mmCIF file of C-alpha atoms in Angstrom:
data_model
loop_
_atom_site.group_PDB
_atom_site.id
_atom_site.type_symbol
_atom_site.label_atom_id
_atom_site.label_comp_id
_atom_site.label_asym_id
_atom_site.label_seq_id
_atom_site.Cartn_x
_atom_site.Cartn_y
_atom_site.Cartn_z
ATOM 1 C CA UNK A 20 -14.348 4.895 -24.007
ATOM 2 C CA UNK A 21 -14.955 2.406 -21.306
ATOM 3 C CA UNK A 22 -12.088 1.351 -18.775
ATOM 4 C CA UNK A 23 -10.576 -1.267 -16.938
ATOM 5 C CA UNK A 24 -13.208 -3.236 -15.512
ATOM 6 C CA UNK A 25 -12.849 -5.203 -12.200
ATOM 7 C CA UNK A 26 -14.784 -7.025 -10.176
ATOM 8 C CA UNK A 27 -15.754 -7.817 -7.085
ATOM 9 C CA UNK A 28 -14.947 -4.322 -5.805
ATOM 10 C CA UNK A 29 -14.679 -5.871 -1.655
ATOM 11 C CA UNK A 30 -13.926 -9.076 -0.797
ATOM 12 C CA UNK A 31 -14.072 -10.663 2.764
ATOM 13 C CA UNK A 32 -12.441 -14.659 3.161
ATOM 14 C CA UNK A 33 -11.248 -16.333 5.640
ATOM 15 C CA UNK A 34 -7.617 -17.061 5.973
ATOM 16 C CA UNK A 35 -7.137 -20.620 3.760
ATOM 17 C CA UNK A 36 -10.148 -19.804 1.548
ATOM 18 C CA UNK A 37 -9.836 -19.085 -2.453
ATOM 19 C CA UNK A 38 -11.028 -15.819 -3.971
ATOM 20 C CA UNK A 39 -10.515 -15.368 -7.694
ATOM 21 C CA UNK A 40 -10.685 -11.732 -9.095
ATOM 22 C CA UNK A 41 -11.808 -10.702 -12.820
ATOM 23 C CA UNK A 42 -10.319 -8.024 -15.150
ATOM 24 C CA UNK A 43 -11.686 -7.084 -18.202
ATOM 25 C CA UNK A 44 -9.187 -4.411 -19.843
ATOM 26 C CA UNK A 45 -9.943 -1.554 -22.504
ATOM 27 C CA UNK A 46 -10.656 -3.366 -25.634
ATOM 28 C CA UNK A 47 -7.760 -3.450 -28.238
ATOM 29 C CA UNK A 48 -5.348 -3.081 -25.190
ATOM 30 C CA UNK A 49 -2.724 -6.341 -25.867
ATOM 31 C CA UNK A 50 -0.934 -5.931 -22.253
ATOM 32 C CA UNK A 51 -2.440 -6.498 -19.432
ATOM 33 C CA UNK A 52 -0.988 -6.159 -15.727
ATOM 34 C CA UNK A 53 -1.989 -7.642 -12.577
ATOM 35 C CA UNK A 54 -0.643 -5.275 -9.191
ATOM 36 C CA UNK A 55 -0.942 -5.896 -5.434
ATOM 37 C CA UNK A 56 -1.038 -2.869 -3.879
ATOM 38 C CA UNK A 57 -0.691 -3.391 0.266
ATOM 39 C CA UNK A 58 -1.700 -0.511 2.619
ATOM 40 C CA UNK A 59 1.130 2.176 2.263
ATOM 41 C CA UNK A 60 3.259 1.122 -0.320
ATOM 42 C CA UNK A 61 2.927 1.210 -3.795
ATOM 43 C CA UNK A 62 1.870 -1.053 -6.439
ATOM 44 C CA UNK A 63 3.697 -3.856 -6.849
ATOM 45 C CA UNK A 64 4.261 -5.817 -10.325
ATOM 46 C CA UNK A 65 2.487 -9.479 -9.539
ATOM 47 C CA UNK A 66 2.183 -10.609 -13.931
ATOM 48 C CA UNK A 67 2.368 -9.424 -17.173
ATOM 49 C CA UNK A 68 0.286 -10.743 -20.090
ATOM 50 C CA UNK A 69 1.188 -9.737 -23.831
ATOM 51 C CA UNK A 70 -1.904 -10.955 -25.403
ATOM 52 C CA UNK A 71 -2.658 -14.775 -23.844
ATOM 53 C CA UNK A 72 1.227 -14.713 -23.120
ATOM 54 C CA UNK A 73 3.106 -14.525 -20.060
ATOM 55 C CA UNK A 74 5.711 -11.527 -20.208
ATOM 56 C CA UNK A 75 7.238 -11.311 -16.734
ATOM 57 C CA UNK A 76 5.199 -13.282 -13.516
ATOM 58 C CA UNK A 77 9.020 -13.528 -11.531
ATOM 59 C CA UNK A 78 7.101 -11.717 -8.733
ATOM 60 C CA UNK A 79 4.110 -13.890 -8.282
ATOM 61 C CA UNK A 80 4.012 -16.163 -5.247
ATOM 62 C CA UNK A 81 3.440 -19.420 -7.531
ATOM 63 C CA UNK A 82 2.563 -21.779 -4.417
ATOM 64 C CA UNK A 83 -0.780 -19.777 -4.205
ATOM 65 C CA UNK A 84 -1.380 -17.368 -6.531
ATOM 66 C CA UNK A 85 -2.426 -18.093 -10.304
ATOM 67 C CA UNK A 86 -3.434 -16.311 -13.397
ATOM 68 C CA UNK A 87 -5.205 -16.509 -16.649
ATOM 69 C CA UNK A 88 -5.635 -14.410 -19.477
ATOM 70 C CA UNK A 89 -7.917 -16.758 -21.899
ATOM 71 C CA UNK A 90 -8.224 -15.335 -25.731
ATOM 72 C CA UNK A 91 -6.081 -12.515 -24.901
ATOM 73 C CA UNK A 92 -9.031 -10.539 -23.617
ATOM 74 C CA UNK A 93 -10.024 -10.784 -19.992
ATOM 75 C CA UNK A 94 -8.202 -11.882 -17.231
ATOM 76 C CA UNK A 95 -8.789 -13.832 -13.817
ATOM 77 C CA UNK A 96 -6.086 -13.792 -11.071
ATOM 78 C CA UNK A 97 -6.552 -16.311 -8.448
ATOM 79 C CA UNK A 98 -5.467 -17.080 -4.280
ATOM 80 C CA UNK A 99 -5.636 -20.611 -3.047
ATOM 81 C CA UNK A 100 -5.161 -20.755 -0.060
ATOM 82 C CA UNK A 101 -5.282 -16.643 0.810
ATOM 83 C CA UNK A 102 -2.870 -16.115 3.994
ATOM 84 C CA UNK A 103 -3.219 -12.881 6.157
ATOM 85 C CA UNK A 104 -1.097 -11.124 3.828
ATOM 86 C CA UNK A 105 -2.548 -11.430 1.194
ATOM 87 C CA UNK A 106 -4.805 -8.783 2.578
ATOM 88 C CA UNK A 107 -4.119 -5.768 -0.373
ATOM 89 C CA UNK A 108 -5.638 -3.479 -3.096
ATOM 90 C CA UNK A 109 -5.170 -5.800 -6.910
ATOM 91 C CA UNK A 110 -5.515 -3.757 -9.422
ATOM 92 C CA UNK A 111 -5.348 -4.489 -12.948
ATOM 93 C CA UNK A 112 -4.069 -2.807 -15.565
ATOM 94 C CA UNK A 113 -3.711 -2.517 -19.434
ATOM 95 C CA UNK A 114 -1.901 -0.533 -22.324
ATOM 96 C CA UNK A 115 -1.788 -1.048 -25.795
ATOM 97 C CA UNK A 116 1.066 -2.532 -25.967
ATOM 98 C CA UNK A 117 4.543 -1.175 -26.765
ATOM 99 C CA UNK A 118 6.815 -1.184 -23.833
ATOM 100 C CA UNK A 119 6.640 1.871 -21.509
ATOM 101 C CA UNK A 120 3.625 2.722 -22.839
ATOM 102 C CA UNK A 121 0.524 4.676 -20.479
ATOM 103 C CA UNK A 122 -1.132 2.357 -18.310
ATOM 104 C CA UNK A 123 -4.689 2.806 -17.806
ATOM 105 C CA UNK A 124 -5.812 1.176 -14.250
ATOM 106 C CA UNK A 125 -9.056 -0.280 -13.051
ATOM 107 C CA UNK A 126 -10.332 0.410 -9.453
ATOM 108 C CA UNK A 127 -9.234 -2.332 -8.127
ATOM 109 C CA UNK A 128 -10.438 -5.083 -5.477
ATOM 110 C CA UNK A 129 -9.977 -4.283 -2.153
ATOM 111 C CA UNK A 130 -9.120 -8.033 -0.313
ATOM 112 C CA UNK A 131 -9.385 -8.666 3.162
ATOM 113 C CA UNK A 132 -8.370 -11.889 4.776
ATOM 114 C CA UNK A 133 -9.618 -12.596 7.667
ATOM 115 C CA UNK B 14 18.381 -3.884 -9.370
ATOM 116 C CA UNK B 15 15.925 -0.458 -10.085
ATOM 117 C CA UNK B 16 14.525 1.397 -6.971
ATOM 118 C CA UNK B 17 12.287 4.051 -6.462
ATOM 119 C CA UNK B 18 12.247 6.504 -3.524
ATOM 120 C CA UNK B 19 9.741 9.291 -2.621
ATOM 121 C CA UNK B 20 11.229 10.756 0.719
ATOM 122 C CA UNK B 21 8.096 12.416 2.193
ATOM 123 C CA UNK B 22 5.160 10.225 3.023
ATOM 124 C CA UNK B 23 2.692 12.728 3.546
ATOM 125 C CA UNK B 24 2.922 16.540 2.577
ATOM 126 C CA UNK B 25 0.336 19.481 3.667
ATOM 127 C CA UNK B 26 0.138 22.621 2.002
ATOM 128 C CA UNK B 27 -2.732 25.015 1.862
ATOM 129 C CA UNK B 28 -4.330 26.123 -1.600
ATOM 130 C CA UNK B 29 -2.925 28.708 -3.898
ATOM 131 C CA UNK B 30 0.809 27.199 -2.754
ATOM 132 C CA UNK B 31 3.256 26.012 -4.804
ATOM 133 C CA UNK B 32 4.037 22.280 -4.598
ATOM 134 C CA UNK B 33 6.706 19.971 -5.142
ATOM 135 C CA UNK B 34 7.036 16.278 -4.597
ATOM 136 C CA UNK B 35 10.605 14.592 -4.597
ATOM 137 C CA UNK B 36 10.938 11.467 -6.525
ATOM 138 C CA UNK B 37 14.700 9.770 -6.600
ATOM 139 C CA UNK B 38 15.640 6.717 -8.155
ATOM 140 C CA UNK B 39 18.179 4.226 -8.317
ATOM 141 C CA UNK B 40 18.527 2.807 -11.995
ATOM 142 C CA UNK B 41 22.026 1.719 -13.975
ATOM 143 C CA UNK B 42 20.703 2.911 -17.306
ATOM 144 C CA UNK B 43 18.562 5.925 -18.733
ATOM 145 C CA UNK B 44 14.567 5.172 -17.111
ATOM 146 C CA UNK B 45 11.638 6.464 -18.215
ATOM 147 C CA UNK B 46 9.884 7.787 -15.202
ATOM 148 C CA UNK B 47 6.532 8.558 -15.039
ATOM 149 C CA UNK B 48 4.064 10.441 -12.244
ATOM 150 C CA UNK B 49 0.780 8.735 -11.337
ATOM 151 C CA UNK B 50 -2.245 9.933 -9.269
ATOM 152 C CA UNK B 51 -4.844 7.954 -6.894
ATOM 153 C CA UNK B 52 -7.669 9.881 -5.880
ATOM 154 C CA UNK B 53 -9.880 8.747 -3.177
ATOM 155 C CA UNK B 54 -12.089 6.298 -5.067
ATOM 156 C CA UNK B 55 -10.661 6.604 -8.428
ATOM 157 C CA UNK B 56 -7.960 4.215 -10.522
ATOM 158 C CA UNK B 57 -4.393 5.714 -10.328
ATOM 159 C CA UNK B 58 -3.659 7.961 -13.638
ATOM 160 C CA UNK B 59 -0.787 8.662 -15.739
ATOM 161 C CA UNK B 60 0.278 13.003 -14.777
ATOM 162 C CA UNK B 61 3.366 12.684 -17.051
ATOM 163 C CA UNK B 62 5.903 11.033 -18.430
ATOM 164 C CA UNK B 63 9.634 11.603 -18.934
ATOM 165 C CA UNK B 64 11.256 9.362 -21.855
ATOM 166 C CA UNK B 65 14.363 11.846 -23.133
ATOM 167 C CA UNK B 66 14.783 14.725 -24.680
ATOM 168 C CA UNK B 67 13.667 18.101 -22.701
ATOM 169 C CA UNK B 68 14.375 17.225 -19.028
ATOM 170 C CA UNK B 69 10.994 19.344 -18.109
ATOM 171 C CA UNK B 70 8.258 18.024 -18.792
ATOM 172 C CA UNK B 71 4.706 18.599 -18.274
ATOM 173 C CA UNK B 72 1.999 16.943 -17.655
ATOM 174 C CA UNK B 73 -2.272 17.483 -17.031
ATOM 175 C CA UNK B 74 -3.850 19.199 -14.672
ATOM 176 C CA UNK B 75 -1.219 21.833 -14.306
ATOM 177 C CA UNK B 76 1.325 19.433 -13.152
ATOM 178 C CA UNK B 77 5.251 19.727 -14.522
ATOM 179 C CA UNK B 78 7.960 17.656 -13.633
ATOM 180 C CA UNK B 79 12.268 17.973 -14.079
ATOM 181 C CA UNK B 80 14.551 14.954 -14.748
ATOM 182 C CA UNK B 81 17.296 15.619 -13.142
ATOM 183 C CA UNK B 82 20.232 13.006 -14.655
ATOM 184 C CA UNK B 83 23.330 14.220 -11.971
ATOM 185 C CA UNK B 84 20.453 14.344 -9.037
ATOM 186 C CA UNK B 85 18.980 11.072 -9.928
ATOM 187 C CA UNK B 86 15.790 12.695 -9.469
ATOM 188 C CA UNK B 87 12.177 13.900 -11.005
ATOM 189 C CA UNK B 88 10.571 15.766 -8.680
ATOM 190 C CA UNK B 89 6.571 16.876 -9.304
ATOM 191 C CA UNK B 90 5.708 20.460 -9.134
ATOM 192 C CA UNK B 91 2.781 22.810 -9.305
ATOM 193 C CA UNK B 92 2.920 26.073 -9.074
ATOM 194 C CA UNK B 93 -0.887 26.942 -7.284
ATOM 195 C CA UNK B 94 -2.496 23.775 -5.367
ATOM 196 C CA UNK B 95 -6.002 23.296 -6.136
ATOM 197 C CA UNK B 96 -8.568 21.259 -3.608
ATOM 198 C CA UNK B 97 -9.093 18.872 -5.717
ATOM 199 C CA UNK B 98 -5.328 17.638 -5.869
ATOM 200 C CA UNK B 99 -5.770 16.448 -2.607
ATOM 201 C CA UNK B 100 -4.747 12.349 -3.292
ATOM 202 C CA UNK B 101 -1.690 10.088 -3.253
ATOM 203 C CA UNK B 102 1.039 10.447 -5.842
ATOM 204 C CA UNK B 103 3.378 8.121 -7.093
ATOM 205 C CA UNK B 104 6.604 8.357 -8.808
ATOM 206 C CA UNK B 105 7.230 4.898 -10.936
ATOM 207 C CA UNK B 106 10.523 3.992 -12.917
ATOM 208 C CA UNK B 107 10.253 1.725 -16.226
ATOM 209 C CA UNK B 108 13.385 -0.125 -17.161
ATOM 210 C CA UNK B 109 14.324 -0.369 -20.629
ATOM 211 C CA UNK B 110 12.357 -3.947 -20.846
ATOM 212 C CA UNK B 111 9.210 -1.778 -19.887
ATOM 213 C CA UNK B 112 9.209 -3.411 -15.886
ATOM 214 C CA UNK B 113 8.097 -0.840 -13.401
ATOM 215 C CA UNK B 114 8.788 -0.272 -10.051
ATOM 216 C CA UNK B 115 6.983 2.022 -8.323
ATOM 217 C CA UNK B 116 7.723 4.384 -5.133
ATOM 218 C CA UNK B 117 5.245 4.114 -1.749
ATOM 219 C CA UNK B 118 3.426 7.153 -2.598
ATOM 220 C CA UNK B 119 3.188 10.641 -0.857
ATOM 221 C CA UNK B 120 -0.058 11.523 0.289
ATOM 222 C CA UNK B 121 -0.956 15.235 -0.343
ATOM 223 C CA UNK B 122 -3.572 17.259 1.883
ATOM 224 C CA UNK B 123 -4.658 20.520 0.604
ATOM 225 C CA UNK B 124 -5.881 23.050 3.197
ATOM 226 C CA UNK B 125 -8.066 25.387 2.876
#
């Protein structure tokens, strides 16, 4: 069974540049999570798609930071402009779908901002 | 609000020891708490996963953890430390709504 793909693995911008990330979860999974995980702290909740749906994005920094989940499949998150702390792990995760249910994580994209 | 606290950021213990990681949480309602595990390189991954019922529950890899209701707590145990657990553990708490918070993470080193 293939996992949660991400891509880019690295990415290097300047501070005020864009960088958009790409998820493509385990087919047939409906939710699919976006986390920003900053150097020694845990993951931290940044949206929640149910299908093409928005479940919970209160943590997202709206100003900057956008996502997409077109057709309910993959998934782009997006930084315009990326500040210095933006610098983090994102990972991306999915589930099938039921609430509480194992989430399966991709390897994330390591961001810095320079 | 729900919060998640793992008290020791980094742990050593050599191989063949037992092992326990602490976990407590702050929640107003019954959580479902769940143990995940970052190796070097790798995607996190669910250990276990306490919903209700037996308070001890365990997990892969050898890994078993207690919920502890009066405590407040589910701390991670193993009973002989392999090499290979050498990563960074988390402790996360779901609410009922399924939003999860998770703790910073203890990094274990295993020596030899």
């Amino acid at each position: 069974e293939a996992g949660v793909a991400q891509s880019p693995r690295y990415k290097i911008i300047e501070k005020r540049q864009s960088v958009a990330f790409w998820c493509n979860p385990i087919s047939g999974h409906a939710t699919l999570y976006w986390y920003q995980q900053i150097l020694g702290q845990g993951p931290k909740l940044l949206i929640q798609f149910q299908n093409n749906g928005v479940v919970d994005d209160s943590q997202l920094p709206k100003d900057r930071f956008s996502a997409e989940r077109l057709k309910g499949v993959d998934s782009t998150l997006k930084i315009q402009p990326a500040k210095l702390e933006d610098s983090a792990v994102y990972l991306c995760a999915s589930s099938l779908g039921a609430t509480n249910e194992k989430l399966f994580f991709g390897s994330g994209t390591q961001l810095s901002v320079l | 609000a729900q919060s998640v606290t793992q008290p020791d950021i980094h742990i050593t213990v050599s191989e063949g020891a037992s092992l326990e990681l602490r976990c407590n949480y702050s929640y107003g309602a019954t959580p479902y708490l769940f143990w995940y595990v970052q190796s070097p390189g790798q995607g996190l991954q669910l250990l276990l996963k306490y919903f209700s019922g037996d308070t001890l529950v365990q997990g892969i890899k050898g890994f078993e953890a207690e919920f502890k209701r009066s405590q407040s707590s589910f701390n991670l145990r193993k009973p002989s430390v392999h090499w290979s657990d050498a990563a960074e553990y988390f402790c996360v708490l779901n609410t009922n709504a399924g939003k999860s918070t998770f703790g910073d993470g203890t990094t274990l080193t295993v020596k030899p």
